Structures are given as C-alpha cells and as structure tokens.
Short mmCIF file of C-alpha atoms and ligand atoms in Angstrom, two decimals:
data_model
loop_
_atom_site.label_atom_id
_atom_site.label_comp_id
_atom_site.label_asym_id
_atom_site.label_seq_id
_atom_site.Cartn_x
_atom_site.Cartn_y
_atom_site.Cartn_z
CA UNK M 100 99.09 -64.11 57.88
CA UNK M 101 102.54 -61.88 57.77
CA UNK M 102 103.66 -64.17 54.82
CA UNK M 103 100.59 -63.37 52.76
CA UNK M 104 101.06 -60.08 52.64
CA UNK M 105 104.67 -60.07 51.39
CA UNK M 106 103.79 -61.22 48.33
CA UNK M 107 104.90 -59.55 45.15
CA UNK M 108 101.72 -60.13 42.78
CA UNK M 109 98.10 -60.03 43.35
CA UNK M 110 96.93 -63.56 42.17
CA UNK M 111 95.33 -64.19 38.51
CA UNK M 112 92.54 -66.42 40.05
CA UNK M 113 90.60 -65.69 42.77
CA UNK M 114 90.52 -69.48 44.35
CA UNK M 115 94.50 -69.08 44.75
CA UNK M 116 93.67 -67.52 47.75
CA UNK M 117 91.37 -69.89 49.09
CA UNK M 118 93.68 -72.71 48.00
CA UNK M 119 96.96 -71.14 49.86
CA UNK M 120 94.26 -70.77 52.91
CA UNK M 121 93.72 -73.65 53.35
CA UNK M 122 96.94 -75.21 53.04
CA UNK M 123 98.37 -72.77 55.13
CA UNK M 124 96.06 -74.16 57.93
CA UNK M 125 96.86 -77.71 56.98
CA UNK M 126 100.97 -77.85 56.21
CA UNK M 127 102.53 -74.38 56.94
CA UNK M 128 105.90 -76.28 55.91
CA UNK M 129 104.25 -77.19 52.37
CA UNK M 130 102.66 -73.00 52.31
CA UNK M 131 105.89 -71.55 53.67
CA UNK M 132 107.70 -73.30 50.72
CA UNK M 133 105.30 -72.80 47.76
CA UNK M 134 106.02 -68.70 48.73
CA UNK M 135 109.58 -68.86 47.83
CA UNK M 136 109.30 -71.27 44.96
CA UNK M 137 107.08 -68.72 43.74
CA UNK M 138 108.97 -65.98 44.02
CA UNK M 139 112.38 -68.04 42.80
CA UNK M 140 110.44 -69.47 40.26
CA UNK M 141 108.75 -65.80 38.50
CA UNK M 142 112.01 -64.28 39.09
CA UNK M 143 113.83 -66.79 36.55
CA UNK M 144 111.42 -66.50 34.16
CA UNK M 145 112.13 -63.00 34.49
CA UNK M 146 116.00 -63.41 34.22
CA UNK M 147 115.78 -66.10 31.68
CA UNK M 148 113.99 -63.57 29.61
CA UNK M 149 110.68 -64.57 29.63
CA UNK M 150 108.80 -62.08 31.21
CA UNK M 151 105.45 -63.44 29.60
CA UNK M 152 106.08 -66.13 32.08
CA UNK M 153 106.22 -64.43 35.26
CA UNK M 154 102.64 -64.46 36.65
CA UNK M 155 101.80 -67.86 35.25
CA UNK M 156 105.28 -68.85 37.03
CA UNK M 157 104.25 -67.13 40.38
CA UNK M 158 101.08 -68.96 40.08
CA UNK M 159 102.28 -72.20 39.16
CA UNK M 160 105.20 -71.84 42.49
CA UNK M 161 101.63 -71.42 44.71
CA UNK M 162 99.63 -74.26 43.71
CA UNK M 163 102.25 -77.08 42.56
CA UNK M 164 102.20 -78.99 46.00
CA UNK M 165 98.01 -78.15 47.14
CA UNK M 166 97.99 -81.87 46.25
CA UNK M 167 99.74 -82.39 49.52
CA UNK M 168 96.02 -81.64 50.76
CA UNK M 169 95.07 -84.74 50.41
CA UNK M 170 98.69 -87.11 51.45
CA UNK M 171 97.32 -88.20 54.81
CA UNK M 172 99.07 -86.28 58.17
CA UNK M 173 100.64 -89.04 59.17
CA UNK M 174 102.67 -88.94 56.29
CA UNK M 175 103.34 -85.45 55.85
CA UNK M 176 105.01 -84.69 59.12
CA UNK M 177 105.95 -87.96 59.73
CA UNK M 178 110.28 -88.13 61.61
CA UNK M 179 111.07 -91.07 59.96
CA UNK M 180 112.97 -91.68 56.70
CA UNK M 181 110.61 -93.04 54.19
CA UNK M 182 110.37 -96.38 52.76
CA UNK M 183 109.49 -97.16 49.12
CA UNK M 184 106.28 -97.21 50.34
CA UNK M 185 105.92 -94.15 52.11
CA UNK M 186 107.47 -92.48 48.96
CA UNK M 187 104.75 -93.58 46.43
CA UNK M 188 102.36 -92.45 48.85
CA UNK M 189 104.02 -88.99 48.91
CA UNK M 190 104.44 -89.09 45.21
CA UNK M 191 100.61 -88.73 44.64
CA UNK M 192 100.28 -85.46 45.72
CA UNK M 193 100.94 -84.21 42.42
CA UNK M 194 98.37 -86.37 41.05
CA UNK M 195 96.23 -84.29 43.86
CA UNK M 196 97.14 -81.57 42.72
CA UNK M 197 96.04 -81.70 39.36
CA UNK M 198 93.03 -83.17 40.18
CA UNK M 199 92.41 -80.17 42.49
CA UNK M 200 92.97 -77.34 40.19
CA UNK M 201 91.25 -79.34 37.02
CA UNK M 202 88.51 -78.95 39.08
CA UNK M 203 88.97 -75.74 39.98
CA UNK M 204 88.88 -75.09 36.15
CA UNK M 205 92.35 -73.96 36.50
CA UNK M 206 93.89 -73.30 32.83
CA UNK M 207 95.36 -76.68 31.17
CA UNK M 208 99.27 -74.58 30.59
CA UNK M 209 99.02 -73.70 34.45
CA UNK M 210 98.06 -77.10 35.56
CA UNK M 211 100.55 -78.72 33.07
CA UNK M 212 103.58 -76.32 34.83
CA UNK M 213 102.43 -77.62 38.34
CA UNK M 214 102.12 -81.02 37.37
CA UNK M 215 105.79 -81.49 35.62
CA UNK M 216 107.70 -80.03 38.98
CA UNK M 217 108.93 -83.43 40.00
CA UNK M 218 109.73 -84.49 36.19
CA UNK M 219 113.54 -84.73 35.02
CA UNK M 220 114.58 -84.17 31.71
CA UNK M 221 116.66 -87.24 31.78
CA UNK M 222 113.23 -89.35 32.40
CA UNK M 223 113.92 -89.84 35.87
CA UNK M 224 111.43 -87.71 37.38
CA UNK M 225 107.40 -88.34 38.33
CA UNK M 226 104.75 -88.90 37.80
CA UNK M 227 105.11 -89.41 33.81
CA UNK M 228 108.95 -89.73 33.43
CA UNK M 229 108.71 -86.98 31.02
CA UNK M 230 111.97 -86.41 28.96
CA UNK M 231 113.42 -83.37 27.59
CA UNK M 232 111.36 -81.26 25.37
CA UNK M 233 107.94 -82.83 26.81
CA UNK M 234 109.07 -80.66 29.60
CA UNK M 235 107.24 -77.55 29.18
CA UNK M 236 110.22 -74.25 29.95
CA UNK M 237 107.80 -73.21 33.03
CA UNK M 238 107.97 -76.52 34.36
CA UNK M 239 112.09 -76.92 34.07
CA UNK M 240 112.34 -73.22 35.63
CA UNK M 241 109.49 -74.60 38.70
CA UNK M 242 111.99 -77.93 39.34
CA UNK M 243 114.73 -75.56 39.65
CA UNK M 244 113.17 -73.15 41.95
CA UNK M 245 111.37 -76.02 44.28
CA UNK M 246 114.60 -77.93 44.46
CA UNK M 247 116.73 -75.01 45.41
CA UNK M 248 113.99 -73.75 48.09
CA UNK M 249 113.92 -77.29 49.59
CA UNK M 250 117.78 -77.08 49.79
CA UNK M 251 117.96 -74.23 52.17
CA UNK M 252 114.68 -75.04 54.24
CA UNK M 253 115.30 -77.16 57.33
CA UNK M 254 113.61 -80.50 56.98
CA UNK M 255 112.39 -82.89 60.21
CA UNK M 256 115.20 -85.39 58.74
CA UNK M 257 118.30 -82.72 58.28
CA UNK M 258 119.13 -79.29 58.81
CA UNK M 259 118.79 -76.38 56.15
CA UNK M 260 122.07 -76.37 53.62
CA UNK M 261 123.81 -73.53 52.97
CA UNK M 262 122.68 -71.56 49.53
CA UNK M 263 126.27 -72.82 48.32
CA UNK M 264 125.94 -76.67 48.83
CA UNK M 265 122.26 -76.03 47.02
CA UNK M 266 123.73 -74.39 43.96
CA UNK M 267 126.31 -77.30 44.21
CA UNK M 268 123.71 -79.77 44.01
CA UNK M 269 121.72 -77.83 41.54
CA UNK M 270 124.98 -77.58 39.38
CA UNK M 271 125.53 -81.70 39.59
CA UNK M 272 121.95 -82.27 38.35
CA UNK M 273 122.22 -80.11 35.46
CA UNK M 274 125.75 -81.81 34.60
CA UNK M 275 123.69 -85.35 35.25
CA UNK M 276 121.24 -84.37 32.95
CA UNK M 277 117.77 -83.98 35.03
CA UNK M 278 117.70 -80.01 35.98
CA UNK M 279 118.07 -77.86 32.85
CA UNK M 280 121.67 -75.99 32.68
CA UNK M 281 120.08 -72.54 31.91
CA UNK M 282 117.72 -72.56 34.55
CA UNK M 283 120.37 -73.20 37.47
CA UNK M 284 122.63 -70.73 35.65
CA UNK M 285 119.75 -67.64 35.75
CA UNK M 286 119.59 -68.79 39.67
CA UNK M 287 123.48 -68.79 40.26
CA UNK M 288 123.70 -65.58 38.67
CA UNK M 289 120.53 -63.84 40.78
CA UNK M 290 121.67 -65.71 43.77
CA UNK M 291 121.71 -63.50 46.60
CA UNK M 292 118.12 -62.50 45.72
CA UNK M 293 116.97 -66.35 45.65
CA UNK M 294 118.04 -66.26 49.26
CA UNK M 295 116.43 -63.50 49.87
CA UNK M 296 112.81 -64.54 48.28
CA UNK M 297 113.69 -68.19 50.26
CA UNK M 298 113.96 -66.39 53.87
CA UNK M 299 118.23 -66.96 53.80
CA UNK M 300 121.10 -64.86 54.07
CA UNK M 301 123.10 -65.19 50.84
CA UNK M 302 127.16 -65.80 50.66
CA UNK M 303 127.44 -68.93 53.32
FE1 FE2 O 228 106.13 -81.45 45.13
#
C-alpha cells in the first residue's frame, strides 16, 4: 500500500492501522482522502501554532469518515446526484464513525474532533448543528482541511477544481460565517504545501 507508507507520523493507536485497512479495501476514494486531510489538517495545527495539536489532528484527519464503513455501497459510489434522501443516508456516517471508535475506546477529545468535521460555526453543519465555540479548534481546523481536500479531488459527479477555486470557496465560507477565518488563512498562506500533502500541483 504505496500510500501507507508516505505517511509522516507513526499512529498513536495501534487499531488506526487496522481501521485505515480496512477502509482502504472497502472505499479507496474515502482512504485516499482521509491521507491528505490528515496531513492538511496536522499541518495547520502546526501553522496555527498549535503544535500540541498535531498528532491528535493527524489522527483525527484518519478516522473522521471510517463511519463511511457502514453507508451501504450502493450509496457510496453511487453516479447519481443525491436526493434528500440519499443525503441523510450519507449523513450518518459520522454517527458511524463515532460509534466505531467509542468502541474502539478511542479517547472522548479524538472522537469529539472526528465527529464535529461536518459542523459549521454558523449552525448549519451536522449532525448537531453545533455553533461557534461548541466547535472544538481541532474540529474547525479538520472542516477546513476535509473541505479543501474534497475541492481538488475528482468526484464521480464533477471534475477536481483547481487549488485556487478551493481557496475561493474556502474564503466565501469563512466570509458566510461556517469555516473559521483563521483556519482558511493558515491554509492560504501554506498553500503550495496543501497541494502537495493533497496529491496537486500548486499555482493553477
Ligand atoms: Fe465526512
């Protein structure tokens, strides 16, 4: 697994490994992507200055989507645009996911930063509608860093966008209130090395 062995820290817990296995066999669209929001997401913490962060961070960008385990196939690699329907169904698998690594006996703070990936700080986000400071820092810096490395990664329904119309989107949810304006700032300004943790060539 070529992927596997670029990675920049040993994990903390020992059933990371087994975890990233098995998803890797499962959705290696879903493992490809948790990579480089792990390495977007512990370099932030290391820009934003909070280097205490960094493993928990490069944890956290592993295991936030192992929920998607259990969203049935059809779903997950499904052409068609979803429906409402199909949305709430993919909007479990961060339920999944911290059902998974509770019972894993994963630590509470790491399974809080997983679980608060798809939250806004305006309250728009899932599953709690968490607002502003009920968003923890790790999980603002992990929406940031799974947004952007969704951006740039070709999806069945578009093509990948350019590491500029990312930041621009990036930049227009942080003026609309749901990323936070630090985070997408520490990613503008270690840009080129985003794209290079995300598998992109920087400066189109
Ligand atoms: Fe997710």
């Amino acid at each position: 697994m070529p992927v596997l062995a670029q990675r920049e820290f040993r994990v903390l817990y020992p059933l990371t490994e087994s975890l990233l296995e098995q998803l890797a066999g499962a959705d290696r669209v879903t493992y490809e992507h948790s990579l480089h929001v792990a390495g977007v997401a512990s370099l932030l913490a290391r820009e934003m200055g909070l280097a205490g962060e960094e493993r928990v961070l490069y944890e956290a960008g592993l295991l936030h989507d192992v929920g998607k385990l259990h969203v049935p196939r059809e779903l997950l690699f499904t052409r068609r645009v979803f429906g409402p329907s199909d949305r709430l169904e993919m909007q479990k698998h961060v339920g999944y996911t911290r059902e998974i690594l509770t019972h894993c006996r994963y630590p509470r703070t790491l399974v809080e930063v997983c679980c608060q990936h798809h939250e806004r700080l305006d309250g728009s986000g899932y599953p709690l509608g968490l607002k502003g400071s009920a968003i923890s820092p790790g999980g603002r810096i992990l929406a940031v860093a799974d947004v952007f490395a969704a951006l740039v990664a070709p999806r069945p329904y578009r093509g990948a966008l350019s590491p500029r119309q990312a930041v621009e989107i990036l930049r227009q949810e942080a003026l609309c209130g749901r990323l936070a304006a630090e985070v997408v700032g520490a990613l503008v300004r270690r840009l080129d090395e985003c794209c290079g943790l995300c598998g992109v060539r920087a400066g189109v």
